[in-house]
Amino acid sequence: MHPIVRFAPSPTGRLHIGNIRTAVLNWLYALKCGGTFILRLDDTDRERSTAEFADGIRADLRWLGLHWSREERQSDRTALYDAAAARLRAAGRLYPCFETEDELDRRRKRQMAMGRPPIYDRAALKLDAAERDRLEAEGRRPHWRFRLANTEGDSLAPLPTIVLWNDLIRGDQTVDAGSLSDPVLIRADGSYLYTFTSVVDDIDMTITHVIRGEDHVTNTGVQIQLFEALGGTPPAFGHHSLLVGADGQALSKRLGALSIESFRDDGLEPMAVVSHAALVGTSDAIHAVADPAELAALMDFAKISLAPGRFDVEELRALNARLLLGLPYAAVAHRLAAMGIASGAPETVSAFWDAVRGNITTLADVRAWWDVVAGDIAPVREDPAFLAAAASLLPSEPWDAATWGAWTNAVKAQTGAKGRALFHPLRLALTGRDTGPELKALLPLIGRDRALARLAA
Ligand code: GLU
């Protein structure tokens, strides 16, 4: 069976590290099994959904490389929802309610004061046609609730009713439909709620696997009943844990700063973000994988842990550095060229990349190293006499990887300096920094003229 999965964000904000994990798990599962990955924009909340956010979500997914083969917007699918709602009404599973928010609120408070759970009491089901007409004549517009299957005979009193599914990640799961209020599926303004539209779409798009956050577990209990009421077969469900910060606290308040857009602006590599999202909270160690197919091969529901995944932006940056370290020159050549890092001799840029790729966190960091080998820097000259002696010993070109060793041996023999006292002042003068790539690799790229100028003022 080829799985059909969907990622269903609401275009009420940009994507962030929390919801991208859901997207990545769905996408990888489709990739691994030769399935279909659908982007569904859950834009039934007309006030908060915007076209700009939808564009932002598409841009974020494209940047991450999460290609989708079909896109649907819920706002285009109202006719389908109208037809499904009509079927539920005809079957007596969708009923009009006229209570205002205030009335419901007071009722809930009374129930709690009496020590009862604040479940909707189904008062609207007890109204007769005349009473409904009177309420409508008063100008009240109904909202509509789904009648959960949790009663017996004519009684409206809910009984314990276990909805059971075998979760792909959490194993056997149960929700007691007898402990829930009949959910509102249609607001008084006629707009549909996600609980309903999601099921209609999942049936219509023949979704086989719903992979989403564990904040939807209770929804799943309700939605399984909705699938059944609409004559559909529930898909397999997998609920992954939510992410917490490095301090163990929920990420929800900091998500703005953890947007995919901000990672992109910070110069992080998309596959570092995707690798992190795919492997956090799993039994695999988080490591950088540049090839999506390789990452997909690792994807396995059994590896996803129930404990919350920890997200640490420093860990993501370290992962980015490791990803860059593993990239061969051919993988970055065009990007270096676009940054203006070019030389008459292409092998120079290739050797430069090999020299510096272990010393950068983001690709933009190569700029400063390119200035070291091919531009101007401010040399740090701590001991001018020592540097002058070293300058006088610089061999003539051509230089290669052996030049550094031969030269520093000569400097050592003449000045008596060794170890850090030998290497550190040379590094500071040649690069302007106290750490960096191996000078053995940098020196031939810096070349004799620049080296001389930096050693001796
Ligand atoms: N729009 C829902 C959300 O973002 C989708 C949940 C689902 O995958 O069913 O939470």
XYZ file of C-alpha atoms and ligand atoms in Angstrom:
467
model
C 0.000 0.000 0.000
C 1.293 3.445 -0.887
C 0.660 5.753 2.033
C -1.053 9.088 1.514
C -0.190 11.561 4.238
C -0.824 15.225 4.749
C 0.659 18.144 6.588
C -2.167 20.440 7.600
C -1.002 23.752 9.034
C -3.371 26.626 9.673
C -2.128 29.719 7.825
C -2.385 31.817 10.974
C 1.376 32.153 11.411
C 4.691 30.972 9.986
C 6.147 27.510 10.482
C 8.425 26.949 13.453
C 10.524 24.178 14.873
C 7.483 22.684 16.656
C 5.181 22.187 13.693
C 7.958 21.469 11.234
C 8.639 18.218 13.075
C 5.128 17.080 12.106
C 5.766 18.088 8.500
C 9.121 16.325 8.362
C 7.820 13.058 9.837
C 4.961 12.959 7.330
C 7.204 13.850 4.411
C 9.869 11.303 5.345
C 7.301 8.582 5.775
C 5.951 9.262 2.279
C 9.483 9.398 0.905
C 10.433 6.143 2.568
C 7.379 4.254 1.325
C 6.936 5.831 -2.106
C 3.797 7.532 -0.851
C 2.132 10.887 -1.454
C 2.674 13.973 0.677
C -0.176 16.495 0.547
C -0.114 20.072 1.811
C -3.504 20.979 3.222
C -4.056 24.529 4.381
C -6.544 24.501 7.254
C -7.884 27.981 6.678
C -11.438 27.722 7.993
C -10.706 30.354 10.632
C -11.454 33.251 8.317
C -10.349 35.948 10.708
C -6.901 34.632 11.515
C -5.933 32.923 8.237
C -4.164 35.078 5.652
C -2.816 34.569 2.126
C 0.532 36.007 3.328
C 0.909 33.303 5.959
C -0.038 30.652 3.368
C 2.685 32.014 1.059
C 5.112 32.033 3.986
C 4.355 28.398 4.777
C 4.925 27.395 1.157
C 8.196 29.336 1.087
C 9.350 27.668 4.325
C 8.521 24.173 3.036
C 10.217 24.862 -0.292
C 13.332 26.142 1.421
C 13.437 23.020 3.584
C 13.061 20.872 0.458
C 9.794 19.301 1.624
C 8.126 18.914 -1.746
C 4.413 18.235 -1.795
C 2.653 16.676 -4.739
C -0.777 18.156 -4.113
C -2.098 21.213 -2.343
C -5.601 21.793 -1.017
C -7.146 24.730 0.779
C -10.086 24.058 3.049
C -11.635 27.385 2.071
C -12.081 25.968 -1.461
C -13.895 22.879 -0.238
C -17.034 24.242 1.401
C -19.378 22.330 -0.914
C -17.882 19.067 0.276
C -18.361 20.045 3.915
C -21.945 21.188 3.249
C -22.751 17.793 1.761
C -21.143 15.891 4.640
C -22.962 18.087 7.195
C -26.269 17.371 5.423
C -25.586 13.643 5.750
C -24.870 13.957 9.462
C -28.038 16.023 9.966
C -30.121 13.463 8.135
C -28.681 10.738 10.340
C -29.512 12.708 13.493
C -25.837 13.146 14.373
C -25.674 16.929 13.922
C -28.064 19.096 15.919
C -28.672 22.827 16.299
C -27.908 24.550 19.599
C -28.875 28.064 20.580
C -26.986 28.719 23.791
C -24.777 31.778 23.916
C -21.196 31.567 25.166
C -22.342 33.263 28.372
C -25.096 30.754 28.984
C -22.721 27.841 28.400
C -20.170 29.380 30.690
C -22.662 29.779 33.541
C -23.881 26.233 33.043
C -20.313 24.881 33.222
C -19.658 26.808 36.418
C -22.826 25.408 38.008
C -21.816 21.863 37.047
C -18.367 22.313 38.535
C -19.785 23.815 41.714
C -21.833 20.623 42.092
C -18.729 18.522 41.540
C -19.803 17.364 38.066
C -17.648 17.418 34.938
C -18.457 20.424 32.720
C -19.921 18.419 29.861
C -22.529 19.912 27.560
C -25.891 18.650 28.850
C -27.517 18.247 25.422
C -30.306 20.613 26.415
C -30.689 21.555 22.744
C -31.671 17.977 21.909
C -34.656 18.365 24.222
C -36.068 21.370 22.367
C -39.111 20.755 20.196
C -39.679 22.348 16.809
C -41.800 25.163 18.240
C -39.129 26.095 20.759
C -36.473 26.117 18.072
C -38.661 28.334 15.870
C -39.162 30.740 18.757
C -35.415 30.995 19.387
C -34.762 31.593 15.704
C -37.496 34.220 15.640
C -35.618 35.959 18.486
C -32.777 36.277 16.023
C -30.603 33.500 17.466
C -28.519 31.652 14.897
C -27.738 28.061 15.813
C -24.346 26.480 16.083
C -24.242 22.739 15.413
C -22.924 19.921 17.541
C -21.970 16.392 16.613
C -23.832 13.852 18.680
C -21.211 11.495 20.018
C -22.172 7.838 20.157
C -22.159 7.352 23.933
C -25.735 6.611 24.950
C -28.090 3.693 25.059
C -31.781 3.586 24.157
C -33.598 6.920 24.361
C -31.482 8.289 27.163
C -29.302 11.312 26.456
C -27.060 10.627 29.457
C -23.556 9.701 28.334
C -22.175 6.320 29.358
C -18.500 5.367 29.451
C -17.682 4.616 25.796
C -14.165 3.656 24.947
C -12.767 4.656 21.567
C -9.667 2.555 20.967
C -6.920 2.722 18.386
C -3.482 1.304 18.035
C -1.305 4.378 17.748
C 1.715 4.071 15.449
C 3.848 5.779 18.100
C 2.033 5.405 21.420
C 0.633 1.890 21.078
C -2.913 1.181 22.300
C -4.716 4.411 23.093
C -8.155 5.018 24.484
C -10.377 8.053 24.775
C -13.641 7.875 26.726
C -16.251 9.461 24.465
C -18.597 9.405 27.455
C -16.498 12.033 29.193
C -16.605 14.547 26.337
C -19.043 17.239 25.284
C -20.651 16.836 21.896
C -18.198 18.921 19.848
C -19.317 21.987 17.911
C -18.711 21.370 14.200
C -20.362 24.468 12.758
C -20.192 27.933 14.295
C -23.222 30.236 14.459
C -21.797 32.180 11.493
C -21.925 28.979 9.424
C -18.154 28.399 9.374
C -16.878 24.888 9.967
C -14.494 23.773 12.671
C -11.297 21.890 12.014
C -12.480 18.744 13.871
C -15.036 18.192 11.140
C -13.368 19.502 7.987
C -10.258 17.474 8.731
C -12.212 14.220 8.764
C -14.180 15.064 5.616
C -10.881 15.818 3.869
C -9.078 12.773 5.212
C -11.874 10.590 3.828
C -12.023 12.445 0.503
C -8.226 12.397 0.014
C -8.033 8.748 1.161
C -5.431 9.646 3.777
C -3.889 6.444 5.114
C -1.795 7.811 8.003
C -2.393 10.849 10.183
C 0.853 11.804 11.893
C 0.529 14.769 14.228
C 1.309 16.106 17.684
C 0.028 14.511 20.859
C -2.055 17.621 21.536
C -4.526 15.982 19.129
C -5.011 12.714 21.033
C -8.436 13.682 22.418
C -9.479 14.983 18.995
C -8.670 11.579 17.603
C -11.266 9.958 19.889
C -13.916 12.320 18.506
C -12.663 12.115 14.944
C -12.739 8.307 14.882
C -16.454 8.555 15.696
C -16.828 11.138 12.931
C -15.115 8.865 10.407
C -17.562 6.155 11.318
C -20.593 8.472 11.219
C -19.564 9.597 7.714
C -19.084 6.035 6.508
C -15.305 6.357 6.264
C -12.582 4.090 7.588
C -10.325 5.788 10.131
C -6.705 6.018 8.963
C -3.808 4.881 11.116
C -2.916 7.539 13.691
C 0.499 8.400 15.102
C 0.862 11.114 17.760
C 4.366 12.330 18.418
C 5.393 14.117 21.604
C 5.820 17.880 21.593
C 9.160 19.643 21.825
C 10.482 21.364 24.905
C 13.371 23.808 25.179
C 16.829 22.948 26.452
C 15.553 23.934 29.909
C 12.712 21.379 29.706
C 10.033 24.119 29.449
C 7.362 24.139 26.754
C 8.476 25.938 23.613
C 5.116 27.519 22.889
C 6.023 31.004 24.137
C 9.308 31.207 22.265
C 8.148 29.809 18.950
C 8.258 33.187 17.183
C 12.019 33.255 17.613
C 12.251 29.658 16.417
C 10.592 30.186 13.058
C 11.940 28.467 9.973
C 12.280 31.936 8.476
C 14.629 32.988 11.292
C 16.780 29.870 10.777
C 17.000 30.749 7.122
C 17.910 34.354 7.913
C 20.583 33.085 10.298
C 22.149 31.183 7.413
C 21.389 27.681 8.646
C 21.295 24.844 6.116
C 17.829 23.431 5.396
C 19.014 19.842 5.781
C 20.426 20.629 9.224
C 16.988 21.839 10.290
C 15.324 18.821 8.647
C 17.820 16.383 10.219
C 17.204 17.878 13.630
C 13.420 17.765 13.210
C 13.573 14.155 11.996
C 15.834 12.788 14.696
C 14.988 14.788 17.819
C 13.021 12.666 20.269
C 13.986 9.399 18.563
C 16.336 6.599 19.574
C 18.761 7.669 16.811
C 21.458 10.124 17.803
C 20.853 13.540 16.267
C 23.286 13.824 13.401
C 23.505 15.776 10.179
C 22.245 13.962 7.096
C 22.589 15.793 3.796
C 20.623 13.289 1.715
C 16.833 13.152 2.277
C 16.656 9.517 1.120
C 19.184 8.538 3.773
C 17.136 10.328 6.410
C 13.950 8.676 5.132
C 15.565 5.255 5.487
C 16.064 5.992 9.197
C 12.442 6.958 9.741
C 10.598 4.404 11.868
C 7.611 4.987 14.156
C 9.058 2.489 16.637
C 12.043 4.789 17.181
C 9.983 7.817 18.151
C 10.043 8.232 21.894
C 7.068 9.173 24.053
C 9.184 11.597 26.050
C 9.260 15.177 24.801
C 12.016 15.976 22.309
C 14.428 18.670 23.437
C 15.183 21.517 21.103
C 18.322 23.541 21.652
C 19.269 26.142 19.075
C 22.952 25.667 19.944
C 22.619 22.003 19.090
C 21.091 22.974 15.764
C 24.011 25.312 15.054
C 26.501 22.578 15.940
C 24.624 20.237 13.613
C 24.851 22.860 10.894
C 28.618 23.040 11.362
C 28.891 19.249 11.074
C 26.735 19.215 7.972
C 28.982 21.812 6.289
C 32.094 19.900 7.320
C 30.753 16.877 5.457
C 29.978 18.724 2.208
C 32.407 18.262 -0.675
C 33.448 21.310 -2.693
C 31.161 20.347 -5.583
C 28.144 20.685 -3.283
C 28.944 24.307 -2.410
C 30.868 25.545 -5.470
C 27.947 27.477 -6.953
C 27.076 29.038 -3.608
C 30.653 30.161 -3.002
C 30.728 31.634 -6.489
C 27.480 33.484 -5.768
C 29.152 34.963 -2.680
C 31.930 36.286 -4.902
C 34.412 33.698 -3.679
C 36.215 32.988 -6.927
C 39.709 32.758 -8.203
C 41.386 32.491 -11.595
C 42.436 29.016 -10.461
C 39.347 26.981 -9.463
C 41.526 24.517 -7.531
C 42.345 27.401 -5.190
C 38.691 27.744 -4.138
C 38.418 23.985 -3.773
C 41.536 23.878 -1.566
C 40.175 26.876 0.354
C 36.912 25.040 1.025
C 38.752 21.967 2.258
C 40.876 24.170 4.529
C 38.021 26.103 6.160
C 34.961 23.833 6.168
C 35.775 22.533 9.638
C 35.905 26.055 11.046
C 32.554 27.505 10.122
C 29.101 27.354 11.676
C 27.216 28.802 8.720
C 28.327 29.125 5.124
C 28.457 32.906 5.497
C 31.405 32.415 7.868
C 33.649 31.535 4.888
C 33.640 35.209 3.895
C 36.000 36.147 6.724
C 38.340 33.267 5.861
C 38.336 34.269 2.213
C 39.522 37.699 3.327
C 42.326 35.928 5.199
C 43.538 34.143 2.083
C 42.613 36.631 -0.638
C 41.778 39.979 0.901
C 42.766 42.433 3.563
C 42.783 41.746 7.270
C 44.232 43.487 10.295
C 47.266 41.402 11.335
C 47.986 41.169 15.065
C 51.726 41.660 15.630
C 52.638 40.940 19.219
C 56.428 40.610 18.865
C 57.652 42.552 15.799
C 61.276 41.353 16.146
C 60.258 37.699 16.152
C 57.940 38.259 13.188
C 60.662 40.085 11.253
C 62.977 37.119 11.786
C 60.239 34.754 10.611
C 59.579 36.932 7.556
C 63.234 36.811 6.555
C 63.043 32.998 6.574
C 59.973 32.684 4.323
C 60.942 30.361 1.460
C 60.344 31.340 -2.113
C 57.283 30.046 -3.974
C 55.797 27.722 -5.182
C 54.302 26.720 -1.852
C 52.495 23.559 -0.902
C 51.311 21.722 2.212
C 54.923 21.072 3.268
C 55.889 24.764 3.280
C 54.457 25.563 6.726
C 56.427 22.746 8.410
C 59.689 23.584 6.672
C 59.357 27.309 7.394
C 58.386 26.969 11.085
C 61.281 24.532 11.617
C 63.636 27.149 10.258
C 62.059 29.844 12.479
C 62.382 27.566 15.478
C 66.050 26.842 14.722
C 66.871 30.512 14.413
C 64.779 32.045 17.235
C 64.600 29.136 19.695
C 60.803 29.609 19.967
C 58.765 26.449 20.085
C 55.244 25.197 20.689
C 52.675 27.914 21.289
C 55.331 30.626 21.473
C 56.285 29.695 17.918
C 52.910 29.085 16.301
C 50.616 31.531 18.051
C 52.298 34.804 17.021
C 52.514 33.524 13.443
C 48.819 32.665 13.384
C 47.873 36.073 14.844
C 49.962 37.908 12.289
C 48.912 35.824 9.277
C 45.180 35.550 10.017
C 44.409 38.258 12.580
C 42.742 35.617 14.770
C 43.917 33.271 17.449
C 42.141 30.152 16.209
C 41.173 28.814 12.815
C 41.971 26.288 10.118
C 45.331 24.578 9.907
C 48.008 26.999 8.751
C 49.548 24.207 6.741
C 46.531 24.507 4.452
C 46.075 28.280 4.696
C 49.639 29.416 4.106
C 49.895 28.343 0.444
C 46.552 30.080 -0.192
C 47.682 33.288 1.528
C 50.817 33.321 -0.620
C 54.221 34.897 -0.084
C 53.398 38.549 -0.805
C 50.507 38.695 1.647
C 52.386 36.705 4.257
C 55.379 39.060 4.061
C 53.192 42.131 4.348
C 51.420 40.714 7.405
C 54.540 39.600 9.225
C 56.488 42.793 8.832
C 54.901 46.226 8.771
N -4.630 22.245 11.387
C -4.378 21.272 12.415
C -3.217 21.752 13.268
O -2.397 22.516 12.776
C -4.045 19.939 11.782
C -3.980 18.798 12.723
C -4.034 17.473 11.959
O -3.004 17.088 11.431
O -5.093 16.888 11.875
O -3.126 21.433 14.421
